[in-house]
Coordinates of C-alpha atoms in Angstrom, one line a residue:
X1 CA -40.1 -7.6 26.1
X2 CA -39.1 -10.1 28.9
X3 CA -35.5 -9.0 30.3
X4 CA -32.7 -11.1 31.5
X5 CA -32.4 -12.2 35.1
X6 CA -30.1 -9.0 36.2
X7 CA -33.0 -7.1 37.1
X8 CA -32.6 -3.2 36.0
X9 CA -32.5 0.0 38.1
X10 CA -36.1 1.9 38.5
X11 CA -35.7 4.8 36.7
X12 CA -38.7 7.0 38.4
X13 CA -40.1 10.1 36.9
X14 CA -43.6 11.2 35.3
X15 CA -44.5 10.7 31.8
X16 CA -47.1 13.8 31.0
X17 CA -49.3 13.1 27.9
X18 CA -52.7 14.0 26.9
X19 CA -55.7 11.6 26.2
X20 CA -59.2 11.6 26.6
X21 CA -61.5 10.8 28.8
X22 CA -62.1 6.7 28.7
X23 CA -66.1 5.9 27.6
X24 CA -65.5 3.0 30.2
X25 CA -62.2 1.3 32.1
X26 CA -64.0 -2.1 32.2
X27 CA -61.9 -4.0 29.8
X28 CA -64.7 -6.9 29.1
X29 CA -66.3 -3.7 28.2
X30 CA -63.8 -2.0 26.0
X31 CA -64.2 -1.4 22.4
X32 CA -62.6 1.8 21.3
X33 CA -59.0 2.6 21.4
X34 CA -59.1 5.9 24.3
X35 CA -60.3 3.1 26.6
X36 CA -57.7 0.3 25.6
X37 CA -55.4 2.5 25.5
X38 CA -55.0 2.6 29.8
X39 CA -56.6 -0.9 29.9
X40 CA -54.0 -2.7 28.4
X41 CA -51.4 -0.9 31.3
X42 CA -53.7 -1.4 34.0
X43 CA -55.0 -5.3 33.2
X44 CA -53.5 -7.8 31.8
X45 CA -54.0 -11.3 30.5
X46 CA -52.6 -14.7 29.6
X47 CA -50.4 -13.5 26.6
X48 CA -49.7 -10.0 25.2
X49 CA -48.1 -8.6 22.2
X50 CA -44.5 -7.0 22.5
X51 CA -43.7 -3.4 21.0
X52 CA -42.7 -5.6 17.6
X53 CA -46.5 -7.0 17.9
X54 CA -45.1 -10.5 18.3
X55 CA -47.2 -12.9 21.0
X56 CA -45.5 -13.2 24.1
X57 CA -46.2 -14.9 27.5
X58 CA -47.9 -12.6 30.1
X59 CA -49.5 -14.1 33.0
X60 CA -49.1 -17.2 31.3
X61 CA -45.4 -18.0 31.5
X62 CA -46.1 -20.4 28.9
X63 CA -49.0 -23.1 26.8
X64 CA -49.1 -26.3 25.1
X65 CA -51.4 -27.2 22.0
X66 CA -52.8 -30.4 21.7
X67 CA -51.9 -32.3 17.6
X68 CA -55.6 -31.4 16.5
X69 CA -55.1 -27.6 17.4
X70 CA -57.8 -27.0 19.3
X71 CA -56.8 -27.9 23.1
X72 CA -55.0 -25.2 24.3
X73 CA -53.2 -26.0 27.9
X74 CA -52.0 -22.2 29.9
X75 CA -49.4 -23.1 32.2
X76 CA -49.6 -19.8 34.4
X77 CA -46.6 -18.1 36.1
X78 CA -46.3 -19.3 40.0
X79 CA -45.6 -15.9 41.1
X80 CA -48.5 -13.8 38.9
X81 CA -50.5 -11.3 41.3
X82 CA -53.1 -9.0 41.7
X83 CA -51.8 -5.4 42.9
X84 CA -52.7 -6.0 45.9
X85 CA -50.4 -8.4 45.8
X86 CA -52.9 -11.5 45.8
X87 CA -51.8 -14.9 43.7
X88 CA -53.6 -14.6 40.2
X89 CA -55.1 -18.5 39.7
X90 CA -56.5 -20.7 37.3
X91 CA -59.5 -20.0 38.8
X92 CA -59.6 -16.5 38.4
X93 CA -59.0 -16.8 34.5
X94 CA -62.0 -19.4 34.5
X95 CA -64.1 -16.6 36.2
X96 CA -62.8 -13.6 34.4
X97 CA -64.3 -15.5 30.8
X98 CA -67.2 -16.0 32.2
X99 CA -68.2 -12.9 34.0
X100 CA -67.2 -11.6 30.2
X101 CA -69.2 -13.4 28.4
X102 CA -72.2 -13.3 31.0
X103 CA -75.0 -12.0 29.9
X104 CA -75.7 -9.0 32.8
X105 CA -72.2 -7.6 31.9
X106 CA -73.6 -7.2 28.1
X107 CA -70.2 -6.7 26.6
X108 CA -70.3 -5.6 22.9
X109 CA -67.1 -7.1 22.4
X110 CA -67.2 -10.7 24.3
X111 CA -68.6 -12.6 21.2
X112 CA -66.3 -11.2 18.7
X113 CA -63.0 -12.6 21.0
X114 CA -64.1 -15.0 22.7
X115 CA -66.2 -17.3 20.5
X116 CA -63.6 -19.3 18.9
X117 CA -64.0 -21.1 22.6
X118 CA -66.8 -24.2 22.9
X119 CA -69.4 -23.3 25.0
X120 CA -69.3 -19.4 24.7
X121 CA -72.9 -19.0 22.5
X122 CA -74.2 -20.7 25.2
X123 CA -73.0 -18.5 28.3
X124 CA -73.6 -15.3 26.2
X125 CA -77.3 -16.3 26.0
X126 CA -77.8 -17.2 29.3
X127 CA -78.0 -20.8 29.2
X128 CA -75.0 -21.6 31.4
X129 CA -72.8 -19.5 33.5
X130 CA -69.9 -21.8 33.1
X131 CA -68.0 -22.0 29.6
X132 CA -67.7 -26.0 28.1
X133 CA -64.2 -25.4 26.7
X134 CA -62.5 -23.6 30.3
X135 CA -61.3 -26.1 32.5
X136 CA -58.7 -25.3 35.5
X137 CA -56.9 -28.3 35.4
X138 CA -55.1 -27.2 38.8
X139 CA -54.2 -23.6 40.5
X140 CA -51.6 -22.5 37.5
X141 CA -52.9 -25.0 35.2
X142 CA -55.9 -23.8 32.4
X143 CA -57.4 -25.8 29.0
X144 CA -59.1 -24.3 26.4
X145 CA -61.1 -25.9 24.1
X146 CA -61.9 -24.1 20.5
X147 CA -64.7 -25.2 17.9
X148 CA -61.9 -25.9 15.4
X149 CA -58.0 -25.0 14.8
X150 CA -57.5 -20.9 14.1
X151 CA -53.9 -20.0 13.3
X152 CA -55.2 -16.4 15.5
X153 CA -56.6 -17.7 18.6
X154 CA -54.0 -16.7 20.6
X155 CA -53.8 -13.2 19.1
X156 CA -57.3 -12.7 19.9
X157 CA -56.3 -13.5 23.8
X158 CA -54.7 -10.4 23.8
X159 CA -57.9 -8.1 23.6
X160 CA -58.8 -6.5 26.9
X161 CA -61.7 -9.3 26.8
X162 CA -59.8 -12.2 27.8
X163 CA -58.2 -10.3 30.8
X164 CA -58.2 -11.5 34.0
X165 CA -60.2 -9.3 36.6
X166 CA -60.0 -10.5 40.6
X167 CA -63.7 -11.0 41.8
X168 CA -63.4 -10.0 45.2
X169 CA -62.9 -6.6 43.5
X170 CA -65.9 -6.7 41.0
X171 CA -68.3 -7.7 43.2
X172 CA -67.1 -5.8 46.0
X173 CA -67.4 -2.3 44.0
X174 CA -70.6 -2.9 41.9
X175 CA -70.9 -1.0 39.2
X176 CA -68.5 1.3 40.1
X177 CA -65.9 -1.6 40.7
X178 CA -63.4 0.2 38.4
X179 CA -62.6 3.5 40.1
X180 CA -60.9 1.5 42.3
X181 CA -59.4 -1.1 40.1
X182 CA -57.7 -4.1 42.4
X183 CA -55.8 -4.8 38.3
X184 CA -53.0 -7.3 37.5
X185 CA -50.7 -4.8 34.7
X186 CA -47.3 -2.7 34.8
X187 CA -49.1 -0.1 36.4
X188 CA -52.1 0.8 39.0
X189 CA -54.6 3.1 38.6
X190 CA -53.9 6.1 41.5
X191 CA -56.4 8.5 40.5
X192 CA -59.4 9.2 38.0
X193 CA -61.1 12.8 37.6
X194 CA -63.3 13.4 35.1
X195 CA -62.5 15.5 32.7
X196 CA -59.1 16.6 34.0
X197 CA -56.7 13.8 34.5
X198 CA -55.7 9.8 35.0
X199 CA -52.7 9.5 36.7
X200 CA -51.1 5.7 36.8
X201 CA -48.8 4.3 39.6
X202 CA -46.3 1.4 39.2
X203 CA -47.2 -2.0 40.2
X204 CA -44.2 -2.8 42.1
X205 CA -45.8 -6.3 42.4
X206 CA -45.9 -6.7 39.0
X207 CA -44.8 -10.6 38.0
X208 CA -42.5 -9.5 35.0
X209 CA -39.8 -6.4 35.2
X210 CA -41.8 -3.5 37.4
X211 CA -42.3 -0.2 34.9
X212 CA -38.8 2.0 34.7
X213 CA -41.0 5.0 35.6
X214 CA -42.5 6.1 38.9
X215 CA -46.0 7.4 37.1
X216 CA -48.6 8.1 34.3
X217 CA -49.4 11.2 33.8
X218 CA -53.0 11.7 31.3
X219 CA -54.3 14.8 31.1
X220 CA -57.8 14.9 30.0
X221 CA -59.0 18.6 30.1
X222 CA -57.7 19.2 26.4
X223 CA -56.2 22.0 24.8
X224 CA -54.4 22.8 21.9
X225 CA -51.4 19.8 22.1
X226 CA -48.8 21.9 20.0
X227 CA -48.9 24.8 22.9
X228 CA -48.9 22.1 25.7
X229 CA -45.8 20.4 24.4
X230 CA -43.6 23.4 23.8
X231 CA -44.7 24.7 27.4
X232 CA -43.2 21.8 28.7
X233 CA -46.7 20.5 29.7
X234 CA -46.8 17.2 27.8
X235 CA -43.9 14.8 26.9
X236 CA -45.5 13.4 23.7
X237 CA -47.7 15.2 21.2
X238 CA -48.3 14.0 17.3
X239 CA -48.0 17.2 14.5
X240 CA -51.1 18.0 12.7
X241 CA -51.9 19.9 9.3
X242 CA -50.7 23.3 10.7
X243 CA -47.4 22.8 12.3
X244 CA -46.2 20.3 10.2
X245 CA -44.2 22.9 7.9
X246 CA -42.5 24.4 10.9
X247 CA -41.5 21.0 12.9
X248 CA -39.9 19.5 9.2
X249 CA -37.7 22.7 8.9
X250 CA -34.0 21.8 10.0
X251 CA -33.3 25.1 11.2
X252 CA -36.3 25.0 14.1
X253 CA -35.5 23.5 17.5
X254 CA -38.0 21.2 17.6
X255 CA -37.3 19.4 14.4
X256 CA -34.4 17.7 17.2
X257 CA -37.4 16.2 18.9
X258 CA -39.0 15.0 15.7
X259 CA -39.6 11.0 15.1
X260 CA -41.2 9.8 11.7
X261 CA -43.2 6.6 12.7
X262 CA -44.7 4.1 9.7
X263 CA -48.3 4.6 9.6
X264 CA -50.3 2.4 12.0
X265 CA -52.7 -0.4 10.8
X266 CA -56.0 0.8 10.6
X267 CA -58.7 2.6 8.1
X268 CA -61.2 5.6 8.4
X269 CA -64.5 5.7 6.4
X270 CA -67.6 6.6 6.4
X271 CA -69.6 3.7 7.3
X272 CA -73.7 2.7 5.9
X273 CA -76.6 1.0 7.9
X274 CA -77.6 -1.5 4.8
X275 CA -80.9 -2.7 6.0
X276 CA -82.1 1.1 5.8
X277 CA -82.7 2.9 2.7
X278 CA -81.1 4.3 1.3
X279 CA -78.2 2.3 1.8
X280 CA -80.2 -0.8 1.2
X281 CA -79.4 -0.7 -2.1
X282 CA -75.6 -0.8 -3.4
X283 CA -75.8 1.0 -7.4
X284 CA -76.4 4.2 -4.4
X285 CA -73.8 3.3 -1.9
X286 CA -71.4 2.6 -5.3
X287 CA -72.4 5.8 -6.4
X288 CA -71.8 7.4 -3.1
X289 CA -68.1 5.7 -3.4
X290 CA -67.6 6.5 -7.0
X291 CA -68.5 10.3 -6.8
X292 CA -65.4 11.1 -4.1
X293 CA -62.2 12.6 -5.5
X294 CA -60.1 11.0 -2.7
X295 CA -57.1 11.7 -4.3
X296 CA -58.3 15.5 -4.4
X297 CA -58.8 15.9 -0.8
X298 CA -55.5 13.3 0.9
X299 CA -53.4 15.8 -1.3
X300 CA -55.5 19.4 -0.9
X301 CA -57.0 19.2 2.6
X302 CA -55.0 16.6 4.7
X303 CA -51.3 17.8 2.7
X304 CA -50.9 14.1 2.1
X305 CA -50.8 13.2 5.7
X306 CA -53.0 10.1 4.7
X307 CA -53.2 8.2 2.2
X308 CA -56.0 7.4 0.0
X309 CA -57.7 3.7 0.5
X310 CA -59.7 1.8 -1.7
X311 CA -59.5 -1.2 0.0
X312 CA -60.3 -2.1 4.0
X313 CA -57.0 -4.1 5.1
X314 CA -54.0 -1.6 5.6
X315 CA -50.7 -1.3 3.4
X316 CA -47.9 -3.3 5.6
X317 CA -50.6 -5.3 6.8
X318 CA -50.9 -9.6 6.8
X319 CA -53.3 -9.9 3.7
X320 CA -53.1 -6.6 2.5
X321 CA -53.5 -6.6 -1.4
X322 CA -51.6 -3.5 -3.6
X323 CA -53.9 -4.7 -6.8
X324 CA -57.1 -4.3 -5.3
X325 CA -58.8 -1.9 -7.6
X326 CA -61.3 -0.7 -5.8
X327 CA -64.3 1.9 -6.8
X328 CA -62.1 4.5 -7.8
X329 CA -63.4 8.3 -8.9
X330 CA -65.7 7.8 -11.4
X331 CA -68.7 11.0 -11.2
X332 CA -70.4 9.8 -15.0
X333 CA -70.2 6.4 -13.8
X334 CA -71.5 7.4 -9.8
X335 CA -74.6 9.7 -12.1
X336 CA -75.6 6.3 -14.6
X337 CA -75.3 4.1 -10.9
X338 CA -77.9 6.7 -9.5
X339 CA -80.0 6.6 -12.4
X340 CA -80.4 2.6 -12.1
X341 CA -80.7 2.4 -8.2
X342 CA -84.5 3.3 -6.6
X343 CA -83.8 6.0 -4.9
X344 CA -83.0 8.0 -8.1
X345 CA -85.7 10.5 -7.5
X346 CA -84.3 13.3 -5.1
X347 CA -88.5 14.1 -4.1
X348 CA -88.8 10.7 -2.8
X349 CA -85.7 9.7 -1.6
X350 CA -85.6 9.0 2.3
X351 CA -83.6 12.1 4.6
X352 CA -79.3 10.5 4.9
X353 CA -78.5 11.1 8.2
X354 CA -74.4 11.0 8.6
X355 CA -74.1 10.4 12.8
X356 CA -70.6 11.7 13.8
X357 CA -68.2 12.2 16.8
X358 CA -68.0 15.3 18.7
X359 CA -69.9 18.0 20.2
X360 CA -69.8 20.8 18.5
X361 CA -67.8 23.0 15.6
X362 CA -65.9 21.4 13.1
X363 CA -66.6 17.9 11.3
X364 CA -63.9 16.9 10.0
X365 CA -62.5 18.6 6.6
X366 CA -62.7 15.6 5.0
X367 CA -66.5 15.1 5.7
X368 CA -67.0 18.9 4.8
X369 CA -65.9 17.9 1.7
X370 CA -66.9 14.8 0.8
X371 CA -70.6 15.6 1.5
X372 CA -70.1 18.8 -0.8
X373 CA -68.7 16.6 -4.1
X374 CA -71.7 14.0 -2.5
X375 CA -74.6 17.5 -3.7
X376 CA -72.3 18.7 -6.3
X377 CA -71.9 15.6 -8.7
X378 CA -74.9 13.6 -7.4
X379 CA -76.8 16.5 -6.2
X380 CA -77.6 13.8 -3.3
X381 CA -78.1 16.3 0.2
X382 CA -77.1 15.0 3.2
X383 CA -77.9 16.4 6.9
X384 CA -74.9 15.7 10.2
X385 CA -75.5 14.5 13.8
X386 CA -72.6 15.4 16.8
X387 CA -72.9 12.6 19.5
X388 CA -71.0 12.7 22.5
X389 CA -67.6 9.7 22.1
X390 CA -69.3 7.4 24.3
X391 CA -72.8 7.5 23.0
X392 CA -71.8 7.3 19.2
X393 CA -69.9 3.6 20.8
X394 CA -73.5 2.6 22.0
X395 CA -75.0 3.3 19.4
X396 CA -72.9 2.2 16.9
X397 CA -72.5 -1.0 18.7
X398 CA -76.9 -1.3 18.5
X399 CA -76.7 -0.4 14.9
X400 CA -78.8 3.2 15.4
X401 CA -77.2 4.8 12.7
X402 CA -78.6 5.2 9.1
X403 CA -74.7 6.6 8.1
X404 CA -72.0 7.2 10.2
X405 CA -68.1 8.9 9.5
X406 CA -65.5 10.3 12.0
X407 CA -64.4 7.1 12.9
X408 CA -61.7 4.4 11.9
X409 CA -60.8 0.4 12.5
X410 CA -57.3 0.0 14.1
X411 CA -56.2 -3.7 14.3
X412 CA -56.4 -5.8 17.3
X413 CA -53.7 -8.5 16.2
X414 CA -51.9 -8.8 13.2
X415 CA -54.4 -10.5 11.0
X416 CA -57.2 -10.4 8.9
X417 CA -60.0 -11.4 10.1
X418 CA -59.4 -8.6 12.6
X419 CA -61.2 -6.3 10.0
X420 CA -62.9 -8.9 7.5
X421 CA -64.2 -11.1 9.3
X422 CA -65.2 -9.3 12.7
X423 CA -66.6 -6.2 10.7
X424 CA -68.3 -7.6 7.9
X425 CA -69.6 -11.1 9.1
X426 CA -73.5 -11.5 9.1
X427 CA -73.3 -12.6 12.6
X428 CA -70.7 -10.3 14.2
X429 CA -71.4 -8.4 17.0
X430 CA -69.6 -5.2 16.1
X431 CA -70.9 -5.0 12.1
X432 CA -71.7 -1.9 12.8
X433 CA -73.8 -1.8 9.3
X434 CA -75.5 -4.8 9.8
X435 CA -73.9 -5.8 6.1
X436 CA -75.3 -9.3 5.6
X437 CA -73.6 -11.3 2.2
X438 CA -74.4 -15.1 2.1
X439 CA -71.3 -15.5 -0.3
X440 CA -69.3 -13.6 1.6
X441 CA -70.3 -15.4 4.9
X442 CA -69.2 -18.5 3.0
X443 CA -65.6 -17.3 2.1
X444 CA -64.5 -15.9 5.7
X445 CA -65.5 -19.0 7.6
X446 CA -63.9 -21.5 5.2
X447 CA -60.9 -18.8 5.8
X448 CA -60.9 -18.8 9.6
X449 CA -59.7 -23.0 9.5
X450 CA -57.9 -22.8 6.6
X451 CA -54.4 -24.4 6.9
X452 CA -52.3 -23.3 3.4
X453 CA -51.5 -19.6 4.5
X454 CA -51.5 -19.0 0.8
X455 CA -55.0 -20.2 0.2
X456 CA -56.2 -18.2 3.7
X457 CA -54.9 -14.9 2.2
X458 CA -56.2 -15.6 -1.4
X459 CA -59.9 -16.3 -0.1
X460 CA -59.8 -13.1 2.3
X461 CA -58.4 -11.2 -1.1
X462 CA -61.5 -12.9 -2.8
X463 CA -63.6 -11.7 0.8
X464 CA -62.4 -7.9 0.3
X465 CA -62.9 -7.4 -2.6
X466 CA -66.5 -8.4 -2.3
X467 CA -66.6 -6.1 0.0
X468 CA -65.7 -3.4 -2.0
X469 CA -67.6 -3.9 -4.7
X470 CA -70.7 -4.2 -3.1
X471 CA -69.5 -0.8 -1.0
X472 CA -70.4 -1.8 2.1
X473 CA -68.3 0.8 3.8
X474 CA -66.7 4.2 2.1
X475 CA -63.8 3.4 2.7
X476 CA -61.4 7.1 2.9
X477 CA -58.1 7.2 4.4
X478 CA -55.2 4.8 5.4
X479 CA -52.9 6.5 8.2
X480 CA -50.4 8.3 6.6
X481 CA -46.8 8.0 8.0
X482 CA -47.1 9.8 12.3
X483 CA -45.4 12.7 12.9
X484 CA -44.3 12.7 16.3
X485 CA -42.4 15.0 18.6
X486 CA -41.1 13.0 22.3
X487 CA -38.8 15.0 25.2
X488 CA -35.3 14.7 25.0
X489 CA -35.6 13.1 28.1
X490 CA -38.1 10.1 27.4
X491 CA -36.2 6.9 26.2
X492 CA -37.6 3.7 25.4
X493 CA -41.5 5.4 24.0
X494 CA -41.9 3.5 21.0
X495 CA -44.6 4.4 18.3
X496 CA -46.8 1.6 17.5
X497 CA -49.3 1.1 14.6
X498 CA -51.7 -0.6 17.3
X499 CA -52.4 -0.8 21.1
X500 CA -50.2 -2.7 23.5
X501 CA -48.9 -2.1 26.7
X502 CA -45.8 -0.3 26.0
X503 CA -45.4 2.5 28.5
X504 CA -43.7 -0.2 31.4
X505 CA -40.4 0.0 28.9
X506 CA -40.2 4.4 29.1
X507 CA -37.4 5.5 31.2
X508 CA -36.9 9.7 32.1
X509 CA -33.6 10.8 31.8
X510 CA -32.3 14.1 33.4
X511 CA -31.5 14.8 29.7

């Protein structure tokens, strides 16, 4: 990621892609991949991940960890600057973290990603504006103290909640400060027209190797991605179900532009709010799991673009358990579980509503088929409600849904804690289904500080099995291999299994 001393020449050009309106551009409020795909290019933090998913220095050029494993001292780059050329100091880092955890910021994720730092809980509750465990030593040195040694702490700091903001910019801009953000990342926000486009321009003041391209153009107006790619309006597109055969044909010109990338680290699922009837009964949730024939859907409906998921952690991810059983398709057992549940009688069973993101039109072929399977195998009727993506995220964070689909969880950093603990611990602020299991919590808490890697993985295997057996979710799919078309004039674009800053590496050639 860091280049040698011989500075390379900028290559220029514009990289064009299709994107959607981000629900937010405020790093401290970012909870979704649509937002973070833009945020990680405009802002940055002390550390980041490179395209090989290794943790590398960013605003901090180095750090030390004391013998207890709880005190981290970061040394900031002397040349680190905001977009306007103003130097970044340790005071900016401290202020940014305090803003992220301030009750007025109302971040849905600050607790999740920053709560290892001593004093964060008090700040979130409004008892103090400063964080006890964050100490400025001098302009270029800052110290964090965490509550126990945790192998994944640095990785959590790559998430946008820990990004550094310019206090003057945020305070002067008020609620609309993100319209003109003075960021720190490799690109500046040059233009944002809702529903039309986002233009990012290269930051010439970037404290590391600046981007090669002049700008990134993100088309937000929607449209048929494949047609836009073939009309040369965008430089990259994923290949969907309907175009796959054509693109895989070696005689087709497009085939030369095809990249087959490894799956991303994600799992899609239907979530149940386990505090709301009928999902407060594990037998009812288990019945719904056993009534779905995922193999059939993967083969017949989704052309094997996905892999059926019976667990939570995706293949290839640290802690993945290939021996995890999971709740397989077994309609007879499903009917037995339903009969034993307290919602066996359809006349007294609460109405069931599954909320999905989107506006009108299709809800996803897989969900259509799943609902039909529930109806046929169990006689369970389900209604669908659709809401727009930004509202959906807000309601999800408030645990307002009885059940919810049409989404997945993509890794933020390569550690099992990022799935099992963040999504299922009772106290986690992004446990959207209000799932609560004291035995599970105890295992997750032990795994946080377990120093022996084998023991730690075995704890996560136990935790995952409990979650799956208790049917906290209906896990659906792990991503399959990804089929991506990239124009020949684009070099160095890496298809990565999670969101990381990577657009500065791209080159546009005249090819």
